[in-house]
Short mmCIF file of C-alpha atoms in Angstrom, two decimals:
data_model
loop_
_atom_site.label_atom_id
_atom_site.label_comp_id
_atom_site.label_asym_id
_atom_site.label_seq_id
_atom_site.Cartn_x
_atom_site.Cartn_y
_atom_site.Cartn_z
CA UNK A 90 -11.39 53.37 2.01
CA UNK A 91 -14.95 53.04 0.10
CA UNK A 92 -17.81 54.52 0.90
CA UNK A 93 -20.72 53.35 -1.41
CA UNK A 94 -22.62 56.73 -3.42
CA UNK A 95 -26.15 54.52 -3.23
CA UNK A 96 -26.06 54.76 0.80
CA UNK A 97 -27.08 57.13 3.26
CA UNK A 98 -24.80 57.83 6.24
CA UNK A 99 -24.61 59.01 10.05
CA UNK A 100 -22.12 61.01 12.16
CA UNK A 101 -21.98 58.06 14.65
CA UNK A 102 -20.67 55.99 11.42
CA UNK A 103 -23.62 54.02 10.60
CA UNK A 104 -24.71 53.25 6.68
CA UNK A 105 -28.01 53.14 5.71
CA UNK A 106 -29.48 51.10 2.53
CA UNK A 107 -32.75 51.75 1.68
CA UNK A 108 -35.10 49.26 -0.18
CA UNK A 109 -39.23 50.01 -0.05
CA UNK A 110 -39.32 50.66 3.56
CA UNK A 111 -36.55 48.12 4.97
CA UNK A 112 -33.41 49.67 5.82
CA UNK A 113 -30.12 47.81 6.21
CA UNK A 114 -27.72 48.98 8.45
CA UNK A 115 -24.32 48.64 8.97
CA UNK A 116 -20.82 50.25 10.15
CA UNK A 117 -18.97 52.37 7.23
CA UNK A 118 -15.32 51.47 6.24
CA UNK A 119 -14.15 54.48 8.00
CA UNK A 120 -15.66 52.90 10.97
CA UNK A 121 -14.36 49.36 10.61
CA UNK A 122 -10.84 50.82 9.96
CA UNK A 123 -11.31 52.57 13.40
CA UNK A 124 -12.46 50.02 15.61
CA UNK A 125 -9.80 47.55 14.26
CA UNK A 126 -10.42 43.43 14.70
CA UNK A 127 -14.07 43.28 15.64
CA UNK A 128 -14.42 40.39 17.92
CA UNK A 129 -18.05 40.33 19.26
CA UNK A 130 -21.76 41.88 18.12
CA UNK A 131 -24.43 42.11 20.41
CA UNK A 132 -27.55 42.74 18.17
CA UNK A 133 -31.15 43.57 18.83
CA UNK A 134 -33.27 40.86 18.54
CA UNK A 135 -36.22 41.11 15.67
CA UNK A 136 -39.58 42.53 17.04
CA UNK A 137 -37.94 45.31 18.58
CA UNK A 138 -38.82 48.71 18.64
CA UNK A 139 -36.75 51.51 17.57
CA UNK A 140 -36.26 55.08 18.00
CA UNK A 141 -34.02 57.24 16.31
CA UNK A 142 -30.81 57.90 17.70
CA UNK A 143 -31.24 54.77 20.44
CA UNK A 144 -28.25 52.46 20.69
CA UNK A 145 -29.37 49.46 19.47
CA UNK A 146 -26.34 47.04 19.16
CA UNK A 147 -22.72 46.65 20.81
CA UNK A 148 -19.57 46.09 18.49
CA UNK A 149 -16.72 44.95 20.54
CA UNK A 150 -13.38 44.86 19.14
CA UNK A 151 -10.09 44.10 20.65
CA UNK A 152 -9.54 47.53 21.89
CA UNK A 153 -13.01 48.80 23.05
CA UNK A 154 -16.88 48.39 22.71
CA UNK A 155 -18.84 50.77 20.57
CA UNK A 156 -22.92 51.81 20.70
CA UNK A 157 -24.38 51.26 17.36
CA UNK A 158 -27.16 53.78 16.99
CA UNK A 159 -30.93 52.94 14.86
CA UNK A 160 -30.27 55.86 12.23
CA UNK A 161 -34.02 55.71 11.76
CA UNK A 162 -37.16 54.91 13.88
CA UNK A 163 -38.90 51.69 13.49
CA UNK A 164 -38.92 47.91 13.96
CA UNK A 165 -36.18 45.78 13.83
CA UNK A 166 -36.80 43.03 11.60
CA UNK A 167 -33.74 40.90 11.22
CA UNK A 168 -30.43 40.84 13.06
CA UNK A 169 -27.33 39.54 10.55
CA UNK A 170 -26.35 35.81 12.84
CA UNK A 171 -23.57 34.97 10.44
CA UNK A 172 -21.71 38.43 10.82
CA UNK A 173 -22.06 37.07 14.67
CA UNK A 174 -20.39 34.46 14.35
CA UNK A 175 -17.95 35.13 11.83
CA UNK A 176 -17.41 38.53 12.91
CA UNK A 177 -14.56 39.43 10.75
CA UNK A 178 -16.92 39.92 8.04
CA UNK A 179 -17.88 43.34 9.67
CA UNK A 180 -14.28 44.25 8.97
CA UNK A 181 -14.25 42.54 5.50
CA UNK A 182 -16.71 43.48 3.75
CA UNK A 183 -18.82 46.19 6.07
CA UNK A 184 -21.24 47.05 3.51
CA UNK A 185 -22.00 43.42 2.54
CA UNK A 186 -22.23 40.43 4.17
CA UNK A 187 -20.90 42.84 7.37
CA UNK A 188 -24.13 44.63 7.38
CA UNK A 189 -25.85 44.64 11.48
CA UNK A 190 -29.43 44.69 10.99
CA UNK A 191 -32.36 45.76 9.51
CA UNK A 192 -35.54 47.78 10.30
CA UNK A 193 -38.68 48.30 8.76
CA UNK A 194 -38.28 52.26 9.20
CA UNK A 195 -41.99 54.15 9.95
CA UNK A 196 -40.65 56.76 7.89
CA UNK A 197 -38.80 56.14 4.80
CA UNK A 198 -38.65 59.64 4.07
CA UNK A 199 -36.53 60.34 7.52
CA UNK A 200 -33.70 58.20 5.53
CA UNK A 201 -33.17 61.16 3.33
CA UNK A 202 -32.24 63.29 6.03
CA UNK A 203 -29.44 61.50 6.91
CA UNK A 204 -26.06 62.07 5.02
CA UNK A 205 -25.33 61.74 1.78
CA UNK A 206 -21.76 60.46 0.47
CA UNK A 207 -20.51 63.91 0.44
CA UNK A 208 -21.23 65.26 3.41
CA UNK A 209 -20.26 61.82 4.99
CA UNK A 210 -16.78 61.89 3.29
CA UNK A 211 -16.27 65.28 4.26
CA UNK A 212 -16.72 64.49 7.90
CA UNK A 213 -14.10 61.73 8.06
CA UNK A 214 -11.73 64.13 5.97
CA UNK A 215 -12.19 61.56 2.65
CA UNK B 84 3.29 54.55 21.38
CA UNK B 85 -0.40 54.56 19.60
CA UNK B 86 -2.70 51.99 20.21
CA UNK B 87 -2.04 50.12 17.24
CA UNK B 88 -0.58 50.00 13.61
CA UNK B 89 -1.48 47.01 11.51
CA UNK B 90 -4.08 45.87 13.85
CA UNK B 91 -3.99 44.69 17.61
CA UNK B 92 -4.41 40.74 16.65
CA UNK B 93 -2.23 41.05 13.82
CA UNK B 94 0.92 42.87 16.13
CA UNK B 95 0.35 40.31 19.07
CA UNK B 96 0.66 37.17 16.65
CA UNK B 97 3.61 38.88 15.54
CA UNK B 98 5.12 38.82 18.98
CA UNK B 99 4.45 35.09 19.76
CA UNK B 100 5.34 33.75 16.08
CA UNK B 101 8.02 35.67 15.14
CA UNK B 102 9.46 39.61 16.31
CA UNK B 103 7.77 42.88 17.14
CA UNK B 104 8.80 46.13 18.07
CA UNK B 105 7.53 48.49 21.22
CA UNK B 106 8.07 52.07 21.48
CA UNK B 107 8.84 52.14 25.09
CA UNK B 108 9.94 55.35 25.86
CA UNK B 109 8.13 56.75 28.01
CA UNK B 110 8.88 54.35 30.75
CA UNK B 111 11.10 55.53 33.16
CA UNK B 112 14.88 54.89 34.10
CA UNK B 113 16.36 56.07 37.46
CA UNK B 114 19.89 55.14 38.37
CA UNK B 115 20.94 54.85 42.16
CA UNK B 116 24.24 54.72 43.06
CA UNK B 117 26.73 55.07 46.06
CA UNK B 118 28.28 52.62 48.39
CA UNK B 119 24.64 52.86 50.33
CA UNK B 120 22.56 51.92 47.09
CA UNK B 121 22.20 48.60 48.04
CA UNK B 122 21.32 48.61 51.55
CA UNK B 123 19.02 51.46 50.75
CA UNK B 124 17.37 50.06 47.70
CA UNK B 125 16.62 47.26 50.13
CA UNK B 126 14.62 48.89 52.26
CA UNK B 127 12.46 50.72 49.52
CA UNK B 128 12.06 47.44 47.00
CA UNK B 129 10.17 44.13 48.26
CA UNK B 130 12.30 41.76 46.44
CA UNK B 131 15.66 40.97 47.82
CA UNK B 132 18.08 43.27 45.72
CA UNK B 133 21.76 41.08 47.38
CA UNK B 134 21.02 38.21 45.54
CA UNK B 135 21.65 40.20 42.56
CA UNK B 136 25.25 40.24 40.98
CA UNK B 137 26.38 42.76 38.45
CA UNK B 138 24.72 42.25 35.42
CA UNK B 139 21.81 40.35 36.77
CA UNK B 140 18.08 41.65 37.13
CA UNK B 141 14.52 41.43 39.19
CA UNK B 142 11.61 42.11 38.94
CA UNK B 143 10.11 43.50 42.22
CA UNK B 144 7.71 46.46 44.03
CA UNK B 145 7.90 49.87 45.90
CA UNK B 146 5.51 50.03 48.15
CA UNK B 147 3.94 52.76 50.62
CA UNK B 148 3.67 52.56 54.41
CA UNK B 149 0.62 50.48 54.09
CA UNK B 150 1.65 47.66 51.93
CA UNK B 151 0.30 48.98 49.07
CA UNK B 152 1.63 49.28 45.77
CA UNK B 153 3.28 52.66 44.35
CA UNK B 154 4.54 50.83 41.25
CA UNK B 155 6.34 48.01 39.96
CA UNK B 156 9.43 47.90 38.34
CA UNK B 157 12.66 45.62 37.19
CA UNK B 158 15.73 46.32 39.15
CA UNK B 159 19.51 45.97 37.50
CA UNK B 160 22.56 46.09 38.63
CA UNK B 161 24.77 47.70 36.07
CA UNK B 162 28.13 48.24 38.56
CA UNK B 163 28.84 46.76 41.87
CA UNK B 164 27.43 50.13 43.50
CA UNK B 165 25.34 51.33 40.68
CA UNK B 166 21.33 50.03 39.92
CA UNK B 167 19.23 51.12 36.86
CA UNK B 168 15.66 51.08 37.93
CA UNK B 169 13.13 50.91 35.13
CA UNK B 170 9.56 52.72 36.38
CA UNK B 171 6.30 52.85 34.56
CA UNK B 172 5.46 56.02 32.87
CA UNK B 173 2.61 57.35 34.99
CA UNK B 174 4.46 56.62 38.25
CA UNK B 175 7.77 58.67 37.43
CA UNK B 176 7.26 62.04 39.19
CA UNK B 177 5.43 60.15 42.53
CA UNK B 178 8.29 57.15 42.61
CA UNK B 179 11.23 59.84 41.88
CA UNK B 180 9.33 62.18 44.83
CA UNK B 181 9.42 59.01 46.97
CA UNK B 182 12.46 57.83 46.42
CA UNK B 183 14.20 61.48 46.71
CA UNK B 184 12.45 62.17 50.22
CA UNK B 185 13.38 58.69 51.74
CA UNK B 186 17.21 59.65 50.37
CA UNK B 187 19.53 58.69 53.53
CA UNK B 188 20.57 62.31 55.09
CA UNK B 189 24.99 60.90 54.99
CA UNK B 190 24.99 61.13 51.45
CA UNK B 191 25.58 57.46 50.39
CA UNK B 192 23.61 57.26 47.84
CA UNK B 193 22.61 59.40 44.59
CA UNK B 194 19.66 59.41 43.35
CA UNK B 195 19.47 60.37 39.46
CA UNK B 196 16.06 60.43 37.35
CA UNK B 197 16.89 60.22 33.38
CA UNK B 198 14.09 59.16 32.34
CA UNK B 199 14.31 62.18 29.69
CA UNK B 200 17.24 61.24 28.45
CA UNK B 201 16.60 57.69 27.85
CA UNK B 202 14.46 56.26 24.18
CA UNK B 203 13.52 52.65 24.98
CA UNK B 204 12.74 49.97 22.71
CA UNK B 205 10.84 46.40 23.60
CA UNK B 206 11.71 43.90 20.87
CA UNK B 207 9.95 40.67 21.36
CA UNK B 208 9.27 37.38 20.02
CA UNK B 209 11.27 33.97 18.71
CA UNK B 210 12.61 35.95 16.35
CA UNK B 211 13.64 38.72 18.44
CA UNK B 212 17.32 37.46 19.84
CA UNK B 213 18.67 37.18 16.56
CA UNK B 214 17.84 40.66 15.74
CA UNK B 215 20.83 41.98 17.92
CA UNK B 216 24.54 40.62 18.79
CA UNK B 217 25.74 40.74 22.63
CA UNK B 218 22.46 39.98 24.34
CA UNK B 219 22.86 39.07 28.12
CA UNK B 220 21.35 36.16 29.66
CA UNK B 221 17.50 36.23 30.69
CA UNK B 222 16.99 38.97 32.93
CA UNK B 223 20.26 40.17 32.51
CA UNK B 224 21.87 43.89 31.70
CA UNK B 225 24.61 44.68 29.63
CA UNK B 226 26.18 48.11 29.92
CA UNK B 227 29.49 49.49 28.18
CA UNK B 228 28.75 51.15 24.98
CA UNK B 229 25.98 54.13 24.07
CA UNK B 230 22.82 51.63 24.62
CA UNK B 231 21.70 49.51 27.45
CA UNK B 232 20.47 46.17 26.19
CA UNK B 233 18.03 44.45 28.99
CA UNK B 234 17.16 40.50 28.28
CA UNK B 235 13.29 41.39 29.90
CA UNK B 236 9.93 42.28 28.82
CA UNK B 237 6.32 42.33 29.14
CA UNK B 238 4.99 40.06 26.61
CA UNK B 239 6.09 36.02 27.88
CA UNK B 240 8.33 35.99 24.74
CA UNK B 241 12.26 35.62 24.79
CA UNK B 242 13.87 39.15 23.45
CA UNK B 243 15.22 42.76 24.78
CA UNK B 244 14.42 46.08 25.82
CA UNK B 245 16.90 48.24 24.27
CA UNK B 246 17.60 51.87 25.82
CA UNK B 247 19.39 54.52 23.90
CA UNK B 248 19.82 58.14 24.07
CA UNK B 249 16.84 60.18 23.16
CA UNK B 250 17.54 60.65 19.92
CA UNK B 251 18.76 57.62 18.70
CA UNK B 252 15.82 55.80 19.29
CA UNK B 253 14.02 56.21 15.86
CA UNK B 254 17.10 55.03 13.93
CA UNK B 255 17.32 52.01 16.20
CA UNK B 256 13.07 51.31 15.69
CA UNK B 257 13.62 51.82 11.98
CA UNK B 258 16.79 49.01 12.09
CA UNK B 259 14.64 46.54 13.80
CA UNK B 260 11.41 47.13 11.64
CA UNK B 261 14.25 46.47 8.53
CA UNK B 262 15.31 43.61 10.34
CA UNK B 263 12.03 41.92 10.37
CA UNK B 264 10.29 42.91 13.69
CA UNK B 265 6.11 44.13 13.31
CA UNK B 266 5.63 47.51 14.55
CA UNK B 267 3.57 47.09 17.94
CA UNK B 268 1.42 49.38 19.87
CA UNK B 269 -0.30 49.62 23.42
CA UNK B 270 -2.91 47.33 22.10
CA UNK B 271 -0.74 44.27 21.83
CA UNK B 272 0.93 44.94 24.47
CA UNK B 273 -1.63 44.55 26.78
CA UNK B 274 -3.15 41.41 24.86
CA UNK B 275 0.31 40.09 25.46
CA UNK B 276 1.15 41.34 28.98
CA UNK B 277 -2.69 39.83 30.42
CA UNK B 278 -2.40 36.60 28.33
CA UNK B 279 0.55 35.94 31.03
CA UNK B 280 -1.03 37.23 33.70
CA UNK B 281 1.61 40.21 34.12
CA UNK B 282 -0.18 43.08 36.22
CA UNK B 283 -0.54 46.51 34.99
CA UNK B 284 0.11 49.50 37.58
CA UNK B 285 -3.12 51.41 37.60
CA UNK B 286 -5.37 48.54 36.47
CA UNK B 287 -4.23 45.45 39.17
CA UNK B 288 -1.82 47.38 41.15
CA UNK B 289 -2.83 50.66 43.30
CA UNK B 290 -1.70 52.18 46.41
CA UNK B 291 -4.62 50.02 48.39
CA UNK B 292 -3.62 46.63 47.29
CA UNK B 293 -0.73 44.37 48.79
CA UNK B 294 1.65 42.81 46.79
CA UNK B 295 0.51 39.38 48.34
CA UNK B 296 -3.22 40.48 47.54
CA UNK B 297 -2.27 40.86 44.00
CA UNK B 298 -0.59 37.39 44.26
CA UNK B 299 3.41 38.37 43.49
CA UNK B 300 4.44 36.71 46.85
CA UNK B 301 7.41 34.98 44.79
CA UNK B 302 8.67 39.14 44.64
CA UNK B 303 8.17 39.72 48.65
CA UNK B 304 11.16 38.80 49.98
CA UNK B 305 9.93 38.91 53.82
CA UNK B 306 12.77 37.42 55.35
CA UNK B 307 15.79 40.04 54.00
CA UNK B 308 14.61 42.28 57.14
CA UNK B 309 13.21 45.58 56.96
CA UNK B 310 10.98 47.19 53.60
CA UNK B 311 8.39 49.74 53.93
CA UNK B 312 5.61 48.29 53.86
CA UNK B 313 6.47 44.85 55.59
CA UNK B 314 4.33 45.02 58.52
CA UNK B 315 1.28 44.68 56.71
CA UNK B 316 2.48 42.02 54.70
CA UNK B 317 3.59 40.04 57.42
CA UNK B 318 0.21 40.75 59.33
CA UNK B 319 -1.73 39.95 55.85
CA UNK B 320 0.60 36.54 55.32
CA UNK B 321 -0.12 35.25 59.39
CA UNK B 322 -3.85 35.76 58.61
CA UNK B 323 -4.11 34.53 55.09
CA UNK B 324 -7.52 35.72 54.63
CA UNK B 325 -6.91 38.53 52.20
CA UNK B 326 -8.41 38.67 48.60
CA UNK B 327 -6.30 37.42 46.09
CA UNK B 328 -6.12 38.18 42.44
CA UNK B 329 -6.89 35.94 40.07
CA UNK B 330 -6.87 34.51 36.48
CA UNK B 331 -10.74 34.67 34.98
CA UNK B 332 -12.33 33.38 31.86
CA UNK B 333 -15.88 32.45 30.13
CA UNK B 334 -16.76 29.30 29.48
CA UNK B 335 -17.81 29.87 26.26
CA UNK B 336 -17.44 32.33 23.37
CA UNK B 337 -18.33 35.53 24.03
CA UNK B 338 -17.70 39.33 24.47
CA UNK B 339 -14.50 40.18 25.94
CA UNK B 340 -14.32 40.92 29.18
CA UNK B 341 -13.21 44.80 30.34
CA UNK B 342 -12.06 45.90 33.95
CA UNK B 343 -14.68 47.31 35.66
CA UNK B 344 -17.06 44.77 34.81
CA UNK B 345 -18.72 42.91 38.26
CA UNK B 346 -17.70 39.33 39.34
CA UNK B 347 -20.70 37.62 40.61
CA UNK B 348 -20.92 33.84 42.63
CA UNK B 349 -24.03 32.06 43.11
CA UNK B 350 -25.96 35.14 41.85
CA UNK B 351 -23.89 37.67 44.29
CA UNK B 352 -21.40 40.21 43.44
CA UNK B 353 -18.13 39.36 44.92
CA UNK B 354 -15.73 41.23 42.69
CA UNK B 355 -14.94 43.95 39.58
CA UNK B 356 -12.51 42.92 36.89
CA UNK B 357 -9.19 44.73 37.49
CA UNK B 358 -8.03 44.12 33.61
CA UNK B 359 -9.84 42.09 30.77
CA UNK B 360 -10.24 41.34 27.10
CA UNK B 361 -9.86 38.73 23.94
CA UNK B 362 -7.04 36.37 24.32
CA UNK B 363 -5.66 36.88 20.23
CA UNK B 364 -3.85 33.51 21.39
CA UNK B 365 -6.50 31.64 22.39
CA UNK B 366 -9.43 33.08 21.14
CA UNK B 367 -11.94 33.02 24.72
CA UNK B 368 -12.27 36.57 26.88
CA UNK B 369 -9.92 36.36 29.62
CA UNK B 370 -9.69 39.04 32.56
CA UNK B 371 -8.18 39.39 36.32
CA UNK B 372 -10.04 39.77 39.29
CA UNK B 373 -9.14 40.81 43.27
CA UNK B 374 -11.67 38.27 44.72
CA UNK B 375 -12.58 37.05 48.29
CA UNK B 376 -10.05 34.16 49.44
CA UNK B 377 -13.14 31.61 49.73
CA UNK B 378 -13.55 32.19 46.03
CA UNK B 379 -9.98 31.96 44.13
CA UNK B 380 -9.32 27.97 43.97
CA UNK B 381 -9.07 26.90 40.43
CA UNK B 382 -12.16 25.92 38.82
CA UNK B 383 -14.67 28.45 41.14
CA UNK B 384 -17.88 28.79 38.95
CA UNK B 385 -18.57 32.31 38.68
CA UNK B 386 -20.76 35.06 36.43
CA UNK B 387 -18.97 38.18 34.74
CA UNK B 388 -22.40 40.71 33.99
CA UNK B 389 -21.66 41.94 30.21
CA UNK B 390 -24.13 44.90 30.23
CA UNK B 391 -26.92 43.13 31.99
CA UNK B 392 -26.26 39.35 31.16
CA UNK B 393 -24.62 36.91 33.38
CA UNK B 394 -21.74 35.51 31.17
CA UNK B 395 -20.53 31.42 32.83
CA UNK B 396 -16.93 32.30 34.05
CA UNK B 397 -14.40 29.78 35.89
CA UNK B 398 -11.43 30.60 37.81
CA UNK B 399 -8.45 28.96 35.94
CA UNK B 400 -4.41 29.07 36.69
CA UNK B 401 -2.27 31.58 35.70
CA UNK B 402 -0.99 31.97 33.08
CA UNK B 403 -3.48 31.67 30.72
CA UNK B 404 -1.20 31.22 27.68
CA UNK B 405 1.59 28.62 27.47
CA UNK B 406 3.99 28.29 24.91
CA UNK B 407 3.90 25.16 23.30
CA UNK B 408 7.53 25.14 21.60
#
């Protein structure tokens, strides 16, 4: 399993990549391995508000649906329609073209906060 | 049995392509024997256990005093005066306390429960046959040496279940993984089991619904005399108003469905989803559903509510997956 050094993590198993103020987010590899075939995403549409720590999207796989959590306040600017469609992708390549969405965070600064690799490895016993 | 190894879709493809492998032991096995086992079996069991020679099989209920359902189970007869009853796990202790206190007081028949003593394997699939000599015909037993080989199963794929004592059962998973056969867990087995339709004890069988409610009338034998249970069939059958359960899907692609989840018609809740999910088959969200009798006929237009949207549903015919050899 991979998990990217450049990326900020959560304990619900959300990655964070942060560029100016737009963060990308996604599920980690740990998280992906977990859920197993991910067959559906319900994501939030653009324009919406969000809080830290608010479930924001569904992943459904075969075996169960999951909350996806905003790992940062803000607005949601984009929602990823391909990984919707071809959902497999989330499994594939979960840091890439498997990302969820992305939000233009109030506070880039709060992004920091969040885990780094270590500590994110250490809490899936990597 | 965990939930999965290589990955749910990947095990149940497996299983309709070519051979998997279920660790199955924590299912039950009771044997019943005596020169009363028949007769008594009879009046505990809905399906008609005479018609069953030695070496033969069926699949049928035990139900309580109201027609419900205390579990489901195949029936064999492995000696002229000797059945092997195969139980699901979580119903053991209350079909074995059943059973036991409905014993006849003359001393007919013994009960035995060795469910401890017995590792079970489900091997499944086209494939499967050819992965052991000796097989019996479909929904057949054969008995004789140290394992029991059963031609059944939960998935709608030819193969056997295989019991053997305790602790021979990792040697025999290990031969049939060597032999070809995907390691399968819970997962794919219920992707497999709902894709035909096959109810699950707990999910579309409980003590409050009727064997005819959950649409197994071809398992009711009501004219073999008296079952426990058979007065509220009969009443349900000379009504024929009671819900039924039925075969669900969406129209269209979308999240799959999970039991619990409300049935609506014209904008009105008239159900909850007693099992649901992805069809790995077929690739739409398929569930089951105990619904009003005015709303099972094949092709009712109905809503499924996927937290907070109305997903287009239609009732189709069971099962939902045919094979196409």
């Amino acid at each position: 399993m991979t998990f990217p050094d450049t990326l900020r993590y959560t304990s619900s198993h959300e990655w964070v990549r942060l560029d100016g103020d737009m963060a990308t987010v996604g599920i980690t590899d740990h998280a992906q391995n977990e859920l197993g075939d991910v067959v559906y995403l319900d994501l939030p549409a653009a324009g919406r508000t969000a809080t830290a720590g608010e479930a924001l999207a569904v992943i459904e796989s075969v075996k169960a649906a999951s909350d996806i959590y905003a790992p940062v306040a803000g607005e949601v600017m984009a929602n990823n329609a391909a990984a919707a469609a071809t959902t497999s992708l989330v499994n594939t390549d979960p840091y890439g073209d498997g990302w969820l969405f992305k939000i233009k965070v109030s506070d880039p600064e709060a992004v920091s906060s969040l885990l780094d690799v270590a500590a994110y490895k250490s809490l899936v016993g990597q | 049995m965990p939930v999965q190894y290589s990955g749910i879709t990947d095990e149940h493809l497996a299983v309709r392509n070519h051979a998997g492998v279920f660790d199955i032991s924590h299912m039950g096995e009771f044997f019943v024997s005596g020169p009363g086992a028949m007769v008594w079996l009879n009046t505990l069991l809905t399906n008609d256990i005479s018609l069953l020679k030695t070496g033969d099989g069926q699949y049928t209920l035990m139900l309580n005093e109201r027609g419900g359902v205390i579990d489901d189970l195949i029936v064999y007869r492995t000696e002229p005066e000797q059945f092997l009853l195969v139980v699901n796990a979580s119903k053991i202790e209350e079909n074995a306390a059943w059973m036991t206190a409905h014993l006849p007081a003359d001393g007919s028949v013994v009960f035995e429960d060795q469910s401890r003593m017995w590792a079970a394997l489900a091997v499944q699939g086209p494939a499967a046959p050819a992965l052991l000599d000796h097989l019996p015909p479909r929904n057949g037993v054969k008995t004789g040496g140290s394992v029991i080989i059963c031609r059944t199963g939960y998935t709608g794929e030819d193969g056997f279940e295989l019991l053997a004592p305790a602790e021979a059962g990792s040697a025999w998973f290990e031969r049939f993984v060597q032999a070809g056969a995907k390691p399968c867990g819970l997962g794919a087995r219920d992707t497999l089991r709902l894709e035909m339709c096959y109810p699950l004890n707990g999910n579309d069988l409980s003590p409050d619904r009727t064997p005819l409610e959950a649409s197994l009338a071809p398992f009711v034998a009501m004219n073999k005399g008296h079952f426990i249970g058979r007065d509220t069939l009969a009443a349900q059958k000379a009504d024929g108003t009671h819900d039924r359960l039925v075969a669900i899907r969406l129209v269209e692609k979308g999240p799959p469905l999970r039991s619990h989840y409300t049935v609506f018609a014209d904008g009105q809740p008239v159900g909850t989803l007693s099992s649901g999910g992805i069809s790995p088959s077929l690739g739409f969200s398929i569930g089951m559903a105990f619904l009003p009798a005015s709303h099972t006929a094949v092709g009712t237009k109905l809503e499924i509510d996927v937290r907070g949207k109305h997903h287009a549903a239609v009732v189709v015919k069971k099962p939902f997956y045919h094979k196409t050899a």
